[in-house]
Short mmCIF file of N, CA and C in Angstrom, two decimals:
data_model
loop_
_atom_site.label_atom_id
_atom_site.label_comp_id
_atom_site.label_asym_id
_atom_site.label_seq_id
_atom_site.Cartn_x
_atom_site.Cartn_y
_atom_site.Cartn_z
N UNK A 3 0.85 -1.18 0.00
CA UNK A 3 0.00 0.00 0.00
C UNK A 3 0.89 1.24 0.00
N UNK A 4 0.54 2.20 -0.82
CA UNK A 4 1.29 3.45 -0.92
C UNK A 4 1.04 4.32 0.31
N UNK A 5 2.09 4.95 0.81
CA UNK A 5 1.96 5.82 1.98
C UNK A 5 1.28 7.13 1.59
N UNK A 6 0.44 7.61 2.49
CA UNK A 6 -0.25 8.88 2.26
C UNK A 6 0.76 10.01 2.16
N UNK A 7 0.44 11.00 1.36
CA UNK A 7 1.29 12.17 1.23
C UNK A 7 1.25 13.04 2.47
N UNK A 8 0.13 12.97 3.20
CA UNK A 8 -0.06 13.76 4.42
C UNK A 8 -0.59 12.85 5.52
N UNK A 9 -0.26 13.18 6.77
CA UNK A 9 -0.76 12.43 7.92
C UNK A 9 -2.04 13.04 8.47
N UNK A 10 -2.22 14.33 8.25
CA UNK A 10 -3.35 15.08 8.77
C UNK A 10 -3.96 15.93 7.67
N UNK A 11 -5.28 16.10 7.73
CA UNK A 11 -5.96 17.06 6.88
C UNK A 11 -6.83 17.92 7.79
N UNK A 12 -6.61 19.23 7.73
CA UNK A 12 -7.43 20.18 8.47
C UNK A 12 -8.35 20.87 7.48
N UNK A 13 -9.61 21.01 7.84
CA UNK A 13 -10.58 21.65 6.97
C UNK A 13 -11.11 22.92 7.60
N UNK A 14 -11.43 23.88 6.75
CA UNK A 14 -12.27 25.00 7.13
C UNK A 14 -13.70 24.46 7.10
N UNK A 15 -14.57 24.98 7.95
CA UNK A 15 -15.94 24.47 8.01
C UNK A 15 -16.88 25.24 7.08
N UNK A 16 -16.96 26.54 7.25
CA UNK A 16 -17.87 27.34 6.43
C UNK A 16 -17.34 27.47 5.02
N UNK A 17 -18.23 27.40 4.06
CA UNK A 17 -17.94 27.51 2.64
C UNK A 17 -17.03 26.40 2.11
N UNK A 18 -16.42 25.63 2.97
CA UNK A 18 -15.60 24.53 2.49
C UNK A 18 -16.36 23.22 2.67
N UNK A 19 -16.75 22.90 3.89
CA UNK A 19 -17.47 21.65 4.12
C UNK A 19 -18.98 21.80 4.20
N UNK A 20 -19.48 22.89 4.76
CA UNK A 20 -20.88 22.87 5.15
C UNK A 20 -21.82 23.90 4.56
N UNK A 21 -21.40 24.88 3.87
CA UNK A 21 -22.35 25.89 3.41
C UNK A 21 -23.00 25.55 2.08
N UNK A 22 -22.74 24.38 1.58
CA UNK A 22 -23.38 23.92 0.36
C UNK A 22 -24.12 22.64 0.70
N UNK A 23 -25.11 22.26 -0.10
CA UNK A 23 -25.76 20.97 0.16
C UNK A 23 -24.69 19.88 0.20
N UNK A 24 -24.78 19.01 1.16
CA UNK A 24 -23.77 17.97 1.30
C UNK A 24 -23.92 16.98 0.15
N UNK A 25 -22.95 17.01 -0.72
CA UNK A 25 -22.97 16.15 -1.89
C UNK A 25 -22.44 14.77 -1.53
N UNK A 26 -22.92 13.79 -2.28
CA UNK A 26 -22.45 12.42 -2.06
C UNK A 26 -20.94 12.32 -2.25
N UNK A 27 -20.41 13.08 -3.21
CA UNK A 27 -18.97 13.04 -3.46
C UNK A 27 -18.17 13.53 -2.26
N UNK A 28 -18.66 14.58 -1.60
CA UNK A 28 -17.99 15.08 -0.39
C UNK A 28 -17.99 14.01 0.69
N UNK A 29 -19.13 13.41 0.94
CA UNK A 29 -19.20 12.38 1.97
C UNK A 29 -18.32 11.18 1.62
N UNK A 30 -18.31 10.77 0.36
CA UNK A 30 -17.44 9.65 -0.06
C UNK A 30 -15.98 10.00 0.15
N UNK A 31 -15.61 11.23 -0.17
CA UNK A 31 -14.22 11.66 0.01
C UNK A 31 -13.83 11.63 1.48
N UNK A 32 -14.68 12.18 2.33
CA UNK A 32 -14.39 12.18 3.77
C UNK A 32 -14.32 10.76 4.31
N UNK A 33 -15.21 9.89 3.86
CA UNK A 33 -15.18 8.48 4.30
C UNK A 33 -13.85 7.83 3.91
N UNK A 34 -13.41 8.07 2.69
CA UNK A 34 -12.14 7.49 2.23
C UNK A 34 -10.97 8.03 3.03
N UNK A 35 -10.98 9.32 3.30
CA UNK A 35 -9.86 9.93 4.03
C UNK A 35 -9.82 9.50 5.49
N UNK A 36 -10.97 9.41 6.14
CA UNK A 36 -10.97 9.17 7.58
C UNK A 36 -10.40 7.80 7.95
N UNK A 37 -10.35 6.88 7.01
CA UNK A 37 -9.76 5.58 7.31
C UNK A 37 -8.25 5.56 7.05
N UNK A 38 -7.74 6.65 6.46
CA UNK A 38 -6.31 6.67 6.09
C UNK A 38 -5.49 7.76 6.78
N UNK A 39 -6.12 8.89 7.08
CA UNK A 39 -5.42 10.00 7.72
C UNK A 39 -6.30 10.56 8.83
N UNK A 40 -5.70 11.32 9.69
CA UNK A 40 -6.47 11.99 10.74
C UNK A 40 -6.98 13.31 10.20
N UNK A 41 -8.18 13.68 10.63
CA UNK A 41 -8.80 14.89 10.12
C UNK A 41 -9.21 15.80 11.27
N UNK A 42 -9.07 17.09 11.05
CA UNK A 42 -9.48 18.08 12.04
C UNK A 42 -10.10 19.27 11.34
N UNK A 43 -10.57 20.20 12.14
CA UNK A 43 -11.20 21.41 11.61
C UNK A 43 -10.64 22.62 12.34
N UNK A 44 -10.35 23.67 11.59
CA UNK A 44 -10.06 24.99 12.14
C UNK A 44 -11.05 25.92 11.46
N UNK A 45 -11.90 26.57 12.25
CA UNK A 45 -12.92 27.41 11.65
C UNK A 45 -13.16 28.68 12.45
N UNK A 46 -13.42 29.75 11.74
CA UNK A 46 -13.87 30.97 12.39
C UNK A 46 -15.38 30.85 12.56
N UNK A 47 -15.88 31.26 13.69
CA UNK A 47 -17.32 31.20 13.89
C UNK A 47 -17.67 30.97 15.35
N UNK A 48 -18.96 30.74 15.56
CA UNK A 48 -19.48 30.55 16.91
C UNK A 48 -19.64 29.06 17.19
N UNK A 49 -19.33 28.69 18.42
CA UNK A 49 -19.28 27.30 18.83
C UNK A 49 -20.58 26.54 18.62
N UNK A 50 -21.67 27.04 19.14
CA UNK A 50 -22.93 26.30 19.12
C UNK A 50 -23.39 25.94 17.70
N UNK A 51 -23.47 26.90 16.79
CA UNK A 51 -23.90 26.51 15.44
C UNK A 51 -22.91 25.59 14.72
N UNK A 52 -21.61 25.83 14.91
CA UNK A 52 -20.61 25.00 14.22
C UNK A 52 -20.70 23.55 14.70
N UNK A 53 -20.73 23.36 16.01
CA UNK A 53 -20.84 22.00 16.56
C UNK A 53 -22.17 21.35 16.18
N UNK A 54 -23.24 22.17 16.19
CA UNK A 54 -24.56 21.65 15.85
C UNK A 54 -24.64 21.14 14.42
N UNK A 55 -23.97 21.83 13.51
CA UNK A 55 -23.98 21.42 12.11
C UNK A 55 -23.28 20.08 11.92
N UNK A 56 -22.14 19.91 12.57
CA UNK A 56 -21.44 18.62 12.49
C UNK A 56 -22.26 17.51 13.13
N UNK A 57 -22.88 17.83 14.25
CA UNK A 57 -23.71 16.87 14.97
C UNK A 57 -24.86 16.39 14.09
N UNK A 58 -25.51 17.32 13.43
CA UNK A 58 -26.66 17.00 12.57
C UNK A 58 -26.28 16.02 11.46
N UNK A 59 -25.06 16.16 10.94
CA UNK A 59 -24.58 15.28 9.89
C UNK A 59 -23.98 13.97 10.43
N UNK A 60 -23.79 13.91 11.76
CA UNK A 60 -23.18 12.72 12.35
C UNK A 60 -21.68 12.65 12.14
N UNK A 61 -21.05 13.81 11.94
CA UNK A 61 -19.62 13.85 11.63
C UNK A 61 -18.73 14.24 12.81
N UNK A 62 -19.28 14.48 13.97
CA UNK A 62 -18.47 14.95 15.10
C UNK A 62 -17.26 14.06 15.38
N UNK A 63 -17.45 12.77 15.32
CA UNK A 63 -16.35 11.85 15.65
C UNK A 63 -15.30 11.77 14.54
N UNK A 64 -15.58 12.34 13.39
CA UNK A 64 -14.63 12.27 12.28
C UNK A 64 -13.49 13.28 12.43
N UNK A 65 -13.69 14.32 13.21
CA UNK A 65 -12.73 15.44 13.25
C UNK A 65 -12.23 15.68 14.66
N UNK A 66 -10.92 15.56 14.83
CA UNK A 66 -10.28 15.88 16.11
C UNK A 66 -8.87 16.33 15.80
N UNK A 67 -8.54 17.57 16.03
CA UNK A 67 -9.26 18.54 16.84
C UNK A 67 -10.34 19.29 16.05
N UNK A 68 -11.25 19.87 16.80
CA UNK A 68 -12.23 20.80 16.27
C UNK A 68 -11.94 22.13 16.94
N UNK A 69 -11.27 23.01 16.22
CA UNK A 69 -10.83 24.30 16.76
C UNK A 69 -11.74 25.38 16.19
N UNK A 70 -12.51 26.00 17.08
CA UNK A 70 -13.48 27.02 16.69
C UNK A 70 -13.03 28.35 17.31
N UNK A 71 -12.95 29.37 16.47
CA UNK A 71 -12.42 30.66 16.93
C UNK A 71 -13.13 31.19 18.16
N UNK A 72 -14.42 31.00 18.25
CA UNK A 72 -15.21 31.45 19.40
C UNK A 72 -14.70 30.84 20.71
N UNK A 73 -14.22 29.62 20.63
CA UNK A 73 -13.76 28.92 21.83
C UNK A 73 -12.33 29.26 22.21
N UNK A 74 -11.50 29.59 21.23
CA UNK A 74 -10.09 29.88 21.51
C UNK A 74 -9.78 31.37 21.47
N UNK A 75 -10.78 32.18 21.14
CA UNK A 75 -10.67 33.64 21.16
C UNK A 75 -9.60 34.19 20.22
N UNK A 76 -9.43 33.52 19.09
CA UNK A 76 -8.53 34.00 18.05
C UNK A 76 -9.05 33.46 16.71
N UNK A 77 -8.93 34.27 15.67
CA UNK A 77 -9.46 33.86 14.38
C UNK A 77 -8.34 33.65 13.36
N UNK A 78 -8.65 32.85 12.35
CA UNK A 78 -7.74 32.73 11.21
C UNK A 78 -7.71 34.10 10.52
N UNK A 79 -6.62 34.56 10.08
CA UNK A 79 -5.38 33.86 9.78
C UNK A 79 -4.31 33.94 10.88
N UNK A 80 -4.67 34.34 12.08
CA UNK A 80 -3.68 34.50 13.15
C UNK A 80 -2.91 33.20 13.40
N UNK A 81 -1.62 33.35 13.61
CA UNK A 81 -0.76 32.20 13.87
C UNK A 81 -1.24 31.39 15.07
N UNK A 82 -1.78 32.06 16.08
CA UNK A 82 -2.15 31.38 17.32
C UNK A 82 -3.20 30.29 17.12
N UNK A 83 -4.14 30.48 16.19
CA UNK A 83 -5.17 29.45 16.01
C UNK A 83 -4.58 28.20 15.35
N UNK A 84 -3.65 28.38 14.44
CA UNK A 84 -2.99 27.24 13.81
C UNK A 84 -2.06 26.55 14.80
N UNK A 85 -1.35 27.33 15.61
CA UNK A 85 -0.48 26.75 16.63
C UNK A 85 -1.29 25.98 17.66
N UNK A 86 -2.46 26.50 18.02
CA UNK A 86 -3.34 25.79 18.95
C UNK A 86 -3.75 24.43 18.37
N UNK A 87 -4.14 24.43 17.11
CA UNK A 87 -4.52 23.17 16.46
C UNK A 87 -3.36 22.18 16.43
N UNK A 88 -2.18 22.66 16.05
CA UNK A 88 -1.01 21.77 16.01
C UNK A 88 -0.71 21.20 17.39
N UNK A 89 -0.85 22.00 18.43
CA UNK A 89 -0.64 21.50 19.80
C UNK A 89 -1.67 20.42 20.14
N UNK A 90 -2.92 20.64 19.75
CA UNK A 90 -3.97 19.65 20.00
C UNK A 90 -3.69 18.35 19.23
N UNK A 91 -2.97 18.46 18.14
CA UNK A 91 -2.65 17.31 17.29
C UNK A 91 -1.38 16.61 17.73
N UNK A 92 -0.73 17.08 18.78
CA UNK A 92 0.51 16.47 19.25
C UNK A 92 1.75 16.97 18.55
N UNK A 93 1.70 18.17 17.96
CA UNK A 93 2.83 18.81 17.28
C UNK A 93 3.39 17.99 16.12
N UNK A 94 2.55 17.59 15.16
CA UNK A 94 3.10 16.91 13.98
C UNK A 94 3.94 17.87 13.16
N UNK A 95 4.76 17.32 12.28
CA UNK A 95 5.51 18.17 11.36
C UNK A 95 4.51 18.94 10.51
N UNK A 96 4.60 20.27 10.48
CA UNK A 96 3.64 21.05 9.68
C UNK A 96 3.62 20.64 8.21
N UNK A 97 4.72 20.18 7.69
CA UNK A 97 4.78 19.77 6.28
C UNK A 97 3.92 18.53 6.01
N UNK A 98 3.57 17.79 7.06
CA UNK A 98 2.73 16.58 6.91
C UNK A 98 1.26 16.88 7.17
N UNK A 99 0.94 18.18 7.33
CA UNK A 99 -0.43 18.60 7.59
C UNK A 99 -0.91 19.43 6.40
N UNK A 100 -2.07 19.07 5.86
CA UNK A 100 -2.65 19.79 4.73
C UNK A 100 -3.88 20.55 5.21
N UNK A 101 -3.89 21.87 5.03
CA UNK A 101 -5.04 22.70 5.35
C UNK A 101 -5.85 22.91 4.09
N UNK A 102 -7.12 22.52 4.12
CA UNK A 102 -8.03 22.68 2.98
C UNK A 102 -9.01 23.79 3.31
N UNK A 103 -9.07 24.81 2.47
CA UNK A 103 -9.99 25.91 2.71
C UNK A 103 -10.30 26.67 1.45
N UNK A 104 -11.32 27.51 1.56
CA UNK A 104 -11.79 28.27 0.39
C UNK A 104 -11.29 29.70 0.36
N UNK A 105 -10.72 30.17 1.46
CA UNK A 105 -10.34 31.58 1.54
C UNK A 105 -8.82 31.73 1.40
N UNK A 106 -8.37 32.38 0.33
CA UNK A 106 -6.92 32.53 0.13
C UNK A 106 -6.20 33.23 1.27
N UNK A 107 -6.86 34.17 1.92
CA UNK A 107 -6.19 34.91 2.99
C UNK A 107 -6.24 34.17 4.32
N UNK A 108 -7.43 33.84 4.80
CA UNK A 108 -7.54 33.28 6.14
C UNK A 108 -7.12 31.82 6.20
N UNK A 109 -7.52 31.03 5.22
CA UNK A 109 -7.20 29.60 5.25
C UNK A 109 -5.81 29.31 4.68
N UNK A 110 -5.58 29.77 3.48
CA UNK A 110 -4.37 29.38 2.76
C UNK A 110 -3.14 30.15 3.26
N UNK A 111 -3.18 31.47 3.23
CA UNK A 111 -2.02 32.26 3.68
C UNK A 111 -1.76 32.04 5.17
N UNK A 112 -2.82 31.95 5.97
CA UNK A 112 -2.64 31.73 7.41
C UNK A 112 -1.95 30.41 7.70
N UNK A 113 -2.38 29.35 7.03
CA UNK A 113 -1.77 28.03 7.23
C UNK A 113 -0.35 27.99 6.68
N UNK A 114 -0.16 28.56 5.49
CA UNK A 114 1.17 28.54 4.87
C UNK A 114 2.20 29.27 5.73
N UNK A 115 1.78 30.34 6.38
CA UNK A 115 2.70 31.09 7.25
C UNK A 115 3.19 30.25 8.42
N UNK A 116 2.45 29.20 8.75
CA UNK A 116 2.85 28.32 9.84
C UNK A 116 3.55 27.06 9.32
N UNK A 117 3.81 27.01 8.02
CA UNK A 117 4.54 25.89 7.43
C UNK A 117 3.67 24.73 6.99
N UNK A 118 2.35 24.87 7.06
CA UNK A 118 1.46 23.81 6.63
C UNK A 118 1.35 23.80 5.11
N UNK A 119 1.16 22.62 4.56
CA UNK A 119 0.81 22.52 3.16
C UNK A 119 -0.63 23.00 3.02
N UNK A 120 -0.99 23.48 1.84
CA UNK A 120 -2.32 24.06 1.67
C UNK A 120 -3.00 23.56 0.41
N UNK A 121 -4.33 23.52 0.47
CA UNK A 121 -5.13 23.16 -0.69
C UNK A 121 -6.29 24.14 -0.78
N UNK A 122 -6.31 24.92 -1.84
CA UNK A 122 -7.36 25.88 -2.06
C UNK A 122 -8.54 25.18 -2.71
N UNK A 123 -9.66 25.11 -1.99
CA UNK A 123 -10.90 24.58 -2.54
C UNK A 123 -11.57 25.72 -3.29
N UNK A 124 -11.55 25.64 -4.60
CA UNK A 124 -11.98 26.73 -5.47
C UNK A 124 -12.99 26.23 -6.50
N UNK A 125 -14.21 25.87 -6.03
CA UNK A 125 -15.20 25.29 -6.95
C UNK A 125 -15.66 26.27 -8.03
N UNK A 126 -15.58 27.56 -7.76
CA UNK A 126 -15.99 28.56 -8.73
C UNK A 126 -14.90 28.94 -9.71
N UNK A 127 -13.73 28.32 -9.57
CA UNK A 127 -12.57 28.60 -10.44
C UNK A 127 -12.25 30.09 -10.49
N UNK A 128 -12.26 30.68 -9.31
CA UNK A 128 -11.93 32.11 -9.21
C UNK A 128 -10.47 32.33 -9.56
N UNK A 129 -10.19 33.53 -10.03
CA UNK A 129 -8.81 33.88 -10.32
C UNK A 129 -8.37 34.92 -9.29
N UNK A 130 -7.11 35.07 -9.18
CA UNK A 130 -6.58 36.03 -8.21
C UNK A 130 -5.43 35.40 -7.46
N UNK A 131 -4.79 36.20 -6.64
CA UNK A 131 -3.62 35.70 -5.93
C UNK A 131 -3.99 34.67 -4.86
N UNK A 132 -3.44 33.50 -5.02
CA UNK A 132 -3.57 32.45 -4.00
C UNK A 132 -2.41 31.49 -4.21
N UNK A 133 -1.49 31.49 -3.27
CA UNK A 133 -0.30 30.67 -3.43
C UNK A 133 -0.43 29.40 -2.61
N UNK A 134 -1.37 28.56 -3.01
CA UNK A 134 -1.60 27.28 -2.33
C UNK A 134 -0.67 26.21 -2.89
N UNK A 135 -0.39 25.21 -2.08
CA UNK A 135 0.39 24.06 -2.52
C UNK A 135 -0.38 23.30 -3.60
N UNK A 136 -1.70 23.20 -3.40
CA UNK A 136 -2.59 22.50 -4.33
C UNK A 136 -3.85 23.33 -4.53
N UNK A 137 -4.56 23.06 -5.60
CA UNK A 137 -5.86 23.68 -5.85
C UNK A 137 -6.80 22.61 -6.37
N UNK A 138 -8.00 22.56 -5.83
CA UNK A 138 -9.01 21.63 -6.34
C UNK A 138 -10.29 22.41 -6.64
N UNK A 139 -11.05 21.86 -7.57
CA UNK A 139 -12.33 22.46 -7.93
C UNK A 139 -13.48 21.55 -7.51
N UNK A 140 -13.14 20.33 -7.13
CA UNK A 140 -14.13 19.35 -6.71
C UNK A 140 -13.50 18.49 -5.61
N UNK A 141 -14.29 18.16 -4.60
CA UNK A 141 -13.75 17.39 -3.48
C UNK A 141 -13.25 16.01 -3.88
N UNK A 142 -13.78 15.45 -4.93
CA UNK A 142 -13.33 14.13 -5.36
C UNK A 142 -11.83 14.10 -5.67
N UNK A 143 -11.25 15.26 -6.00
CA UNK A 143 -9.82 15.32 -6.33
C UNK A 143 -8.93 15.36 -5.10
N UNK A 144 -9.51 15.51 -3.94
CA UNK A 144 -8.71 15.64 -2.72
C UNK A 144 -8.01 14.33 -2.36
N UNK A 145 -8.66 13.20 -2.57
CA UNK A 145 -8.04 11.91 -2.21
C UNK A 145 -6.71 11.70 -2.93
N UNK A 146 -6.65 12.05 -4.20
CA UNK A 146 -5.41 11.87 -4.94
C UNK A 146 -4.28 12.68 -4.35
N UNK A 147 -4.58 13.88 -3.88
CA UNK A 147 -3.57 14.74 -3.26
C UNK A 147 -3.14 14.19 -1.92
N UNK A 148 -4.10 13.89 -1.08
CA UNK A 148 -3.79 13.46 0.29
C UNK A 148 -3.17 12.07 0.33
N UNK A 149 -3.71 11.17 -0.46
CA UNK A 149 -3.27 9.77 -0.41
C UNK A 149 -2.17 9.45 -1.41
N UNK A 150 -1.80 10.44 -2.23
CA UNK A 150 -0.72 10.23 -3.20
C UNK A 150 -1.10 9.25 -4.28
N UNK A 151 -2.37 9.20 -4.62
CA UNK A 151 -2.86 8.26 -5.64
C UNK A 151 -2.70 8.82 -7.03
#
């Protein structure tokens, strides 16, 4: 079996995982990843609605850590929120952690500044400055990046 390219995948919650109807492809991708790598979430927002949304989908156990800005009193792109997540993860090598998000500034630049690999989820194929390690337009392409397939 080929070794995964990354040991961890961190996701943004809003506009990346949950603000669109949950497509079968997204759920299939998450199912495939959760058996091969550890997954977590770093999101700006309020605790109750963010946790409630994951709960409703039955995904709470899929993501650890779940770092919500409301709970840690710091928002992306601040270094402290990424450092908090890495500490919760046991301080893995940042190069083995992939941050997946839709926002070039808060998700991608914030994570890259901490040495994390990045994947810009860009379903609208927007143009503009975004210096991500990877770019995807559909979640089905994430497995190839993460698992090195």
